[in-house]
CSV table of C-alpha atoms in Angstrom, one decimal:
chain,number,residue,atom,x,y,z
A,288,MET,CA,32.8,13.6,-1.2
A,289,VAL,CA,35.0,16.6,-1.8
A,290,VAL,CA,35.9,18.1,-5.2
A,291,PRO,CA,39.7,18.0,-5.7
A,292,GLY,CA,41.1,21.5,-4.9
A,293,LEU,CA,38.0,22.7,-3.2
A,294,GLU,CA,37.2,22.5,0.5
A,295,VAL,CA,33.4,22.1,-0.1
A,296,PRO,CA,31.3,19.0,-0.4
A,297,VAL,CA,30.2,18.2,-3.9
A,298,ASP,CA,26.5,18.5,-2.8
A,299,TYR,CA,27.0,22.2,-2.5
A,300,ILE,CA,27.8,22.6,-6.2
A,301,PRO,CA,24.9,22.8,-8.7
A,302,GLN,CA,25.1,21.2,-12.1
A,303,GLN,CA,23.7,23.1,-15.0
A,304,VAL,CA,20.9,21.5,-16.9
A,305,ASP,CA,18.5,22.6,-19.7
A,306,VAL,CA,14.8,23.3,-19.5
A,307,LEU,CA,13.2,20.9,-21.9
A,308,ASN,CA,9.5,21.9,-21.6
A,309,VAL,CA,7.2,24.0,-19.6
A,310,ILE,CA,3.5,23.1,-19.1
A,311,ASP,CA,0.8,25.2,-17.6
A,312,GLU,CA,-0.7,22.6,-15.2
A,313,ALA,CA,-3.2,24.7,-13.2
A,314,PRO,CA,-3.6,28.3,-12.3
A,315,GLY,CA,-0.3,29.4,-10.8
A,316,VAL,CA,1.3,26.0,-11.2
A,317,LYS,CA,3.7,24.8,-14.0
A,318,ILE,CA,5.5,21.6,-14.7
A,319,LEU,CA,9.1,22.0,-15.8
A,320,ALA,CA,10.9,19.1,-17.6
A,321,LEU,CA,14.6,19.3,-17.1
A,322,THR,CA,17.5,17.3,-18.5
A,323,ALA,CA,19.2,15.0,-16.0
A,324,PRO,CA,22.6,16.1,-14.7
A,325,GLN,CA,25.3,14.5,-16.8
A,326,GLY,CA,22.7,12.9,-18.9
A,327,LYS,CA,21.3,10.4,-16.4
A,328,MET,CA,19.8,10.6,-12.9
A,329,THR,CA,19.0,7.7,-10.6
A,330,PHE,CA,16.6,8.5,-7.7
A,331,VAL,CA,14.0,7.0,-5.4
A,332,ALA,CA,10.4,8.2,-5.6
A,333,GLY,CA,10.0,10.8,-2.8
A,334,GLN,CA,13.6,12.3,-3.1
A,335,PHE,CA,14.0,15.9,-3.9
A,336,VAL,CA,16.4,18.3,-5.8
A,337,GLN,CA,17.6,21.8,-5.1
A,338,ILE,CA,16.9,24.0,-8.2
A,339,SER,CA,18.7,27.3,-8.6
A,340,VAL,CA,17.7,30.1,-10.9
A,341,PHE,CA,20.8,32.3,-11.6
A,342,GLY,CA,20.4,35.7,-10.1
A,343,TYR,CA,17.4,34.7,-8.0
A,344,GLY,CA,18.4,31.9,-5.6
A,345,GLU,CA,17.6,28.2,-4.9
A,346,ALA,CA,14.6,26.3,-3.7
A,347,PRO,CA,13.8,22.6,-3.1
A,348,PHE,CA,11.4,20.6,-5.2
A,349,THR,CA,10.3,16.9,-5.0
A,350,ILE,CA,10.8,15.1,-8.3
A,351,CYS,CA,7.4,14.4,-9.7
A,352,SER,CA,8.2,12.1,-12.6
A,353,SER,CA,8.8,8.3,-12.6
A,354,PRO,CA,12.2,7.0,-11.5
A,355,SER,CA,12.2,4.9,-14.7
A,356,GLN,CA,12.6,8.2,-16.6
A,357,SER,CA,16.3,8.7,-16.1
A,358,ASP,CA,17.4,11.0,-18.8
A,359,SER,CA,15.2,13.8,-17.7
A,360,PHE,CA,12.9,14.7,-14.7
A,361,ASP,CA,9.9,16.8,-13.9
A,362,ILE,CA,9.3,19.3,-11.1
A,363,CYS,CA,6.0,20.9,-10.2
A,364,VAL,CA,6.3,24.6,-9.4
A,365,SER,CA,3.7,26.8,-7.6
A,366,ALA,CA,4.5,30.5,-8.1
A,367,VAL,CA,4.7,31.4,-4.4
A,368,GLY,CA,8.1,33.1,-4.1
A,369,ARG,CA,11.1,34.7,-5.7
A,370,VAL,CA,12.7,31.5,-7.1
A,371,SER,CA,9.4,29.9,-8.1
A,372,ASN,CA,8.2,33.0,-9.9
A,373,ALA,CA,11.6,33.1,-11.7
A,374,LEU,CA,11.1,29.5,-12.7
A,375,HIS,CA,7.6,30.3,-14.1
A,376,ARG,CA,9.3,32.8,-16.5
A,377,LEU,CA,11.7,30.2,-18.0
A,378,LYS,CA,11.2,28.7,-21.4
A,379,PRO,CA,12.7,25.7,-23.2
A,380,GLY,CA,16.4,26.1,-23.8
A,381,ASP,CA,17.0,28.1,-20.6
A,382,ARG,CA,19.4,26.8,-18.0
A,383,VAL,CA,19.1,26.2,-14.3
A,384,GLY,CA,21.3,24.7,-11.6
A,385,VAL,CA,20.5,21.3,-9.9
A,386,ARG,CA,21.8,19.7,-6.7
A,387,GLY,CA,20.6,16.2,-5.9
A,388,PRO,CA,18.8,14.0,-5.7
A,389,LEU,CA,18.7,14.5,-1.9
A,390,GLY,CA,17.0,12.9,1.1
A,391,HIS,CA,15.3,9.5,1.4
A,392,GLY,CA,12.3,8.5,-0.6
A,393,PHE,CA,9.4,6.2,0.1
A,394,PRO,CA,10.4,2.7,1.4
A,395,LEU,CA,8.9,0.7,-1.5
A,396,GLU,CA,11.3,-2.2,-1.0
A,397,GLN,CA,9.8,-2.7,2.5
A,398,VAL,CA,6.2,-2.8,1.4
A,399,LEU,CA,6.3,-5.4,-1.4
A,400,GLY,CA,3.1,-7.4,-1.6
A,401,ARG,CA,1.2,-4.9,0.5
A,402,ASP,CA,-1.9,-2.8,-0.4
A,403,LEU,CA,-0.9,0.9,-0.8
A,404,PHE,CA,-3.2,3.8,0.1
A,405,PHE,CA,-2.0,7.2,-1.2
A,406,VAL,CA,-3.6,10.4,0.3
A,407,ALA,CA,-2.8,13.7,-1.4
A,408,GLY,CA,-4.1,17.0,-0.1
A,409,GLY,CA,-3.7,20.3,-1.8
A,410,THR,CA,-0.6,20.1,-4.0
A,411,GLY,CA,0.5,16.8,-2.4
A,412,MET,CA,0.0,15.0,-5.6
A,413,ALA,CA,3.2,16.7,-6.9
A,414,CYS,CA,5.1,14.5,-4.5
A,415,LEU,CA,3.0,11.3,-4.8
A,416,ARG,CA,2.8,11.2,-8.6
A,417,SER,CA,6.4,9.8,-8.7
A,418,VAL,CA,5.7,6.9,-6.3
A,419,ILE,CA,2.3,6.1,-7.9
A,420,ALA,CA,4.0,6.0,-11.3
A,421,ASP,CA,6.7,3.7,-9.9
A,422,CYS,CA,4.1,1.3,-8.4
A,423,ARG,CA,2.0,1.3,-11.5
A,424,GLU,CA,5.0,0.3,-13.6
A,425,ASN,CA,5.6,-2.6,-11.2
A,426,LEU,CA,2.0,-3.7,-10.4
A,427,SER,CA,2.9,-7.3,-9.7
A,428,ASP,CA,5.0,-6.2,-6.7
A,429,TYR,CA,2.0,-4.7,-4.8
A,430,GLY,CA,-1.6,-5.4,-3.9
A,431,ARG,CA,-4.3,-2.8,-4.3
A,432,LEU,CA,-3.4,0.8,-5.3
A,433,ILE,CA,-5.9,3.1,-3.7
A,434,ILE,CA,-5.5,6.9,-4.4
A,435,ALA,CA,-7.3,9.7,-2.6
A,436,ASN,CA,-6.9,13.2,-4.0
A,437,GLY,CA,-8.4,16.3,-2.5
A,438,VAL,CA,-8.1,19.9,-3.6
A,439,LYS,CA,-9.8,23.2,-2.9
A,440,THR,CA,-11.5,23.6,-6.3
A,441,PRO,CA,-11.7,21.5,-9.5
A,442,ALA,CA,-9.4,24.1,-11.1
A,443,LYS,CA,-6.7,23.2,-8.6
A,444,ARG,CA,-6.5,19.5,-9.6
A,445,LEU,CA,-3.0,18.6,-10.7
A,446,PHE,CA,-2.0,16.1,-13.4
A,447,ALA,CA,-5.5,15.8,-14.8
A,448,ALA,CA,-4.3,13.4,-17.5
A,449,ASP,CA,-2.8,11.0,-14.9
A,450,LEU,CA,-6.0,11.2,-12.8
A,451,GLN,CA,-8.1,10.3,-15.9
A,452,LEU,CA,-5.7,7.4,-16.6
A,453,TRP,CA,-5.9,6.1,-13.0
A,454,HIS,CA,-9.7,6.5,-13.1
A,455,ASP,CA,-10.0,4.5,-16.3
A,456,ASP,CA,-7.6,1.7,-15.2
A,457,VAL,CA,-9.3,-1.0,-13.2
A,458,ARG,CA,-6.0,-1.8,-11.5
A,459,THR,CA,-6.0,1.6,-9.8
A,460,GLU,CA,-8.7,2.9,-7.4
A,461,LEU,CA,-9.1,6.6,-7.6
A,462,HIS,CA,-11.2,8.7,-5.2
A,463,GLU,CA,-11.4,12.4,-5.6
A,464,THR,CA,-13.0,15.3,-3.6
A,465,VAL,CA,-13.0,19.1,-3.7
A,466,ASP,CA,-13.7,21.5,-0.9
A,467,THR,CA,-15.6,23.9,-3.1
A,468,PRO,CA,-17.3,22.6,-6.3
A,469,ASP,CA,-18.1,24.6,-9.4
A,470,ALA,CA,-20.7,23.9,-12.1
A,471,SER,CA,-18.5,21.4,-13.8
A,472,TRP,CA,-17.9,19.2,-10.8
A,473,GLN,CA,-20.1,16.1,-10.4
A,474,GLY,CA,-18.0,14.3,-7.8
A,475,ARG,CA,-17.5,14.2,-4.1
A,476,VAL,CA,-17.4,17.3,-2.0
A,477,GLY,CA,-15.5,17.4,1.3
A,478,VAL,CA,-12.1,16.9,2.8
A,479,VAL,CA,-9.7,14.2,1.6
A,480,PRO,CA,-9.1,12.4,5.0
A,481,ASP,CA,-12.8,11.5,5.1
A,482,ILE,CA,-12.3,9.3,2.1
A,483,ILE,CA,-10.3,7.0,4.3
A,484,LYS,CA,-13.5,6.4,6.4
A,485,ASP,CA,-15.5,5.4,3.4
A,486,VAL,CA,-13.1,3.0,1.6
A,487,ASP,CA,-13.2,-0.7,2.6
A,488,PHE,CA,-9.7,-2.0,2.9
A,489,ASP,CA,-7.7,-4.5,5.0
A,490,PRO,CA,-5.9,-2.4,7.7
A,491,HIS,CA,-3.5,-5.2,8.5
A,492,ASN,CA,-2.2,-5.4,4.9
A,493,THR,CA,-2.3,-1.7,4.1
A,494,VAL,CA,0.5,0.9,4.0
A,495,ALA,CA,-0.4,4.6,3.8
A,496,PHE,CA,1.6,7.3,2.1
A,497,VAL,CA,0.3,10.8,2.9
A,498,VAL,CA,1.3,14.2,1.6
A,499,GLY,CA,-0.4,17.5,2.2
A,500,PRO,CA,-0.7,20.4,4.6
A,501,PRO,CA,-0.5,19.6,8.4
A,502,VAL,CA,-4.3,19.3,8.8
A,503,VAL,CA,-4.4,16.6,6.2
A,504,PHE,CA,-1.6,14.6,7.9
A,505,ARG,CA,-3.3,14.9,11.3
A,506,PHE,CA,-6.8,13.8,10.2
A,507,ALA,CA,-5.5,11.2,7.8
A,508,ALA,CA,-3.4,9.6,10.6
A,509,GLN,CA,-6.3,9.6,12.9
A,510,ASN,CA,-8.6,8.0,10.4
A,511,PHE,CA,-6.0,5.3,9.4
A,512,LEU,CA,-5.4,4.5,13.1
A,513,ASN,CA,-9.1,4.3,13.7
A,514,LYS,CA,-9.3,1.8,10.9
A,515,GLY,CA,-6.6,-0.3,12.5
A,516,VAL,CA,-3.6,0.5,10.4
A,517,GLU,CA,-0.4,0.2,12.4
A,518,GLU,CA,1.6,3.4,13.3
A,519,LYS,CA,4.7,2.1,11.5
A,520,ASP,CA,2.7,1.6,8.3
A,521,ILE,CA,1.6,5.3,8.0
A,522,TYR,CA,4.2,7.4,6.1
A,523,PHE,CA,4.4,11.2,5.7
A,524,SER,CA,6.5,13.2,3.4
A,525,LEU,CA,7.4,16.5,5.2
A,526,GLU,CA,8.8,18.0,2.0
A,527,ARG,CA,7.3,21.4,2.7
A,528,ARG,CA,9.8,21.8,5.6
A,529,PHE,CA,13.1,21.5,3.8
A,530,GLN,CA,15.2,24.4,2.5
A,531,CYS,CA,19.0,24.1,2.2
A,532,GLY,CA,19.0,20.3,1.5
A,533,VAL,CA,22.2,19.6,3.3
A,534,GLY,CA,21.3,19.9,7.1
A,535,LYS,CA,23.0,23.3,7.6
A,536,CYS,CA,20.3,25.9,7.9
A,537,GLY,CA,18.1,24.2,10.5
A,538,HIS,CA,14.9,25.3,8.8
A,539,CYS,CA,13.6,21.8,8.5
A,540,GLN,CA,14.6,20.5,12.0
A,541,VAL,CA,12.1,18.5,13.9
A,542,ASN,CA,13.5,18.0,17.3
A,543,ASP,CA,16.6,15.8,16.7
A,544,LEU,CA,15.6,15.1,13.0
A,545,TYR,CA,16.6,17.0,9.9
A,546,VAL,CA,13.9,16.5,7.3
A,547,CYS,CA,16.4,17.0,4.4
A,548,GLN,CA,18.9,14.6,5.8
A,549,ASN,CA,16.8,12.0,7.7
A,550,GLY,CA,13.7,12.3,5.5
A,551,PRO,CA,11.6,13.8,4.0
A,552,VAL,CA,9.7,10.5,4.4
A,553,PHE,CA,9.0,9.4,7.9
A,554,SER,CA,6.6,6.9,9.5
A,555,TYR,CA,4.0,8.1,12.0
A,556,SER,CA,5.7,6.0,14.7
A,557,GLU,CA,8.9,8.0,14.1
A,558,LEU,CA,7.2,11.4,14.5
A,559,LYS,CA,4.5,10.9,17.1
A,560,SER,CA,6.9,11.4,20.1
A,561,ARG,CA,8.6,14.5,18.7
A,562,SER,CA,6.9,17.6,20.0
A,563,GLU,CA,7.9,19.7,17.0
A,564,ALA,CA,6.2,17.3,14.5
A,565,VAL,CA,2.9,19.1,14.4
A,566,GLU,CA,1.9,16.9,11.5
A,567,ALA,CA,1.7,13.9,13.9
A,568,THR,CA,-0.4,15.6,16.5
A,569,LEU,CA,-3.8,13.9,16.3
A,570,PRO,CA,-6.8,16.2,16.3
A,571,ASP,CA,-8.2,14.9,19.6
A,572,ASN,CA,-5.0,15.6,21.5
C-alpha cells in the first residue's frame, strides 16, 4: 500500500501515539502502555511493532498484552541501547511513533484442541505473555496450558502478578526456575529446558512455543524431541533478530528467510535445515 502523493509504502510511516502508563517491572525493565494507532489495533499474539522515540531512533518490540485489548497495547522494554534507554525516560502523556503490527504471530488457529507447552527463558516471557493471555481467555479451545519460566535470579522475574495468577489458577500449570537463588527463593534452581524432562505430558498432542536466548531454544528443542514431540509442533519466536521490520536491512536474515517478514515465529522443522539458524542446532550436533 502506498500513501497518495508519496512513493514510499505506508509501513515506513510511523503513527504518533500517547504513552498511557509506565511501570517499573524489574531492575532495568519497564512496561509501557501505549494508545493504539487511530484508536484501535488488531494483532495476532507474537506480532511486533516498531517504536520510534523522536531524536533517538527506532527499535522493534513484541506486543506483550492480550490481542483482546484493542484500544491500547503494552511493550516490555529492557534498557540496553539508545532507543530503549530513551523509552525508559518517557512518562505518561509523552508521544512516540509506531509502525505495525508486523510479522506473523503464533499459529493458534492450527493448534485448536491441542495441549500447549510454553517455555520462556530470560526475558522470553515478554513475548509469550500475549499468547498465554489469548489462550487463557479462550480456554475451551485448548487442552492443557503448561508454562515453564526460567530467569537468572528471582529479581529478574517479569510479570510477577501474572505468574501468581497462573500459579493460583488450576487451569494453568506453572513451573518456574532460577539460575541463582537468593534468600527469598524457595522454588526450583536450574535451567528452564530441564523442566521439560520432568513434566509428564502427551508428546503426540502437545505443541511447544519457545522464546529465549539461543541456548534455551537448542536444549528445549532437544528435550521436546527426546520426549517424542514432532518437529513441526515445536515453534520458536526469533524476535531478537529483527531490526527494520520491513525486510530491507538484512539484519534478521536466516539463509533465505527474513525473520521480520516470514516470522518471527517459525517451526523447528522450518529452521533445522538452515545453517544460519543457530537456534535450531541441537546441542549434540
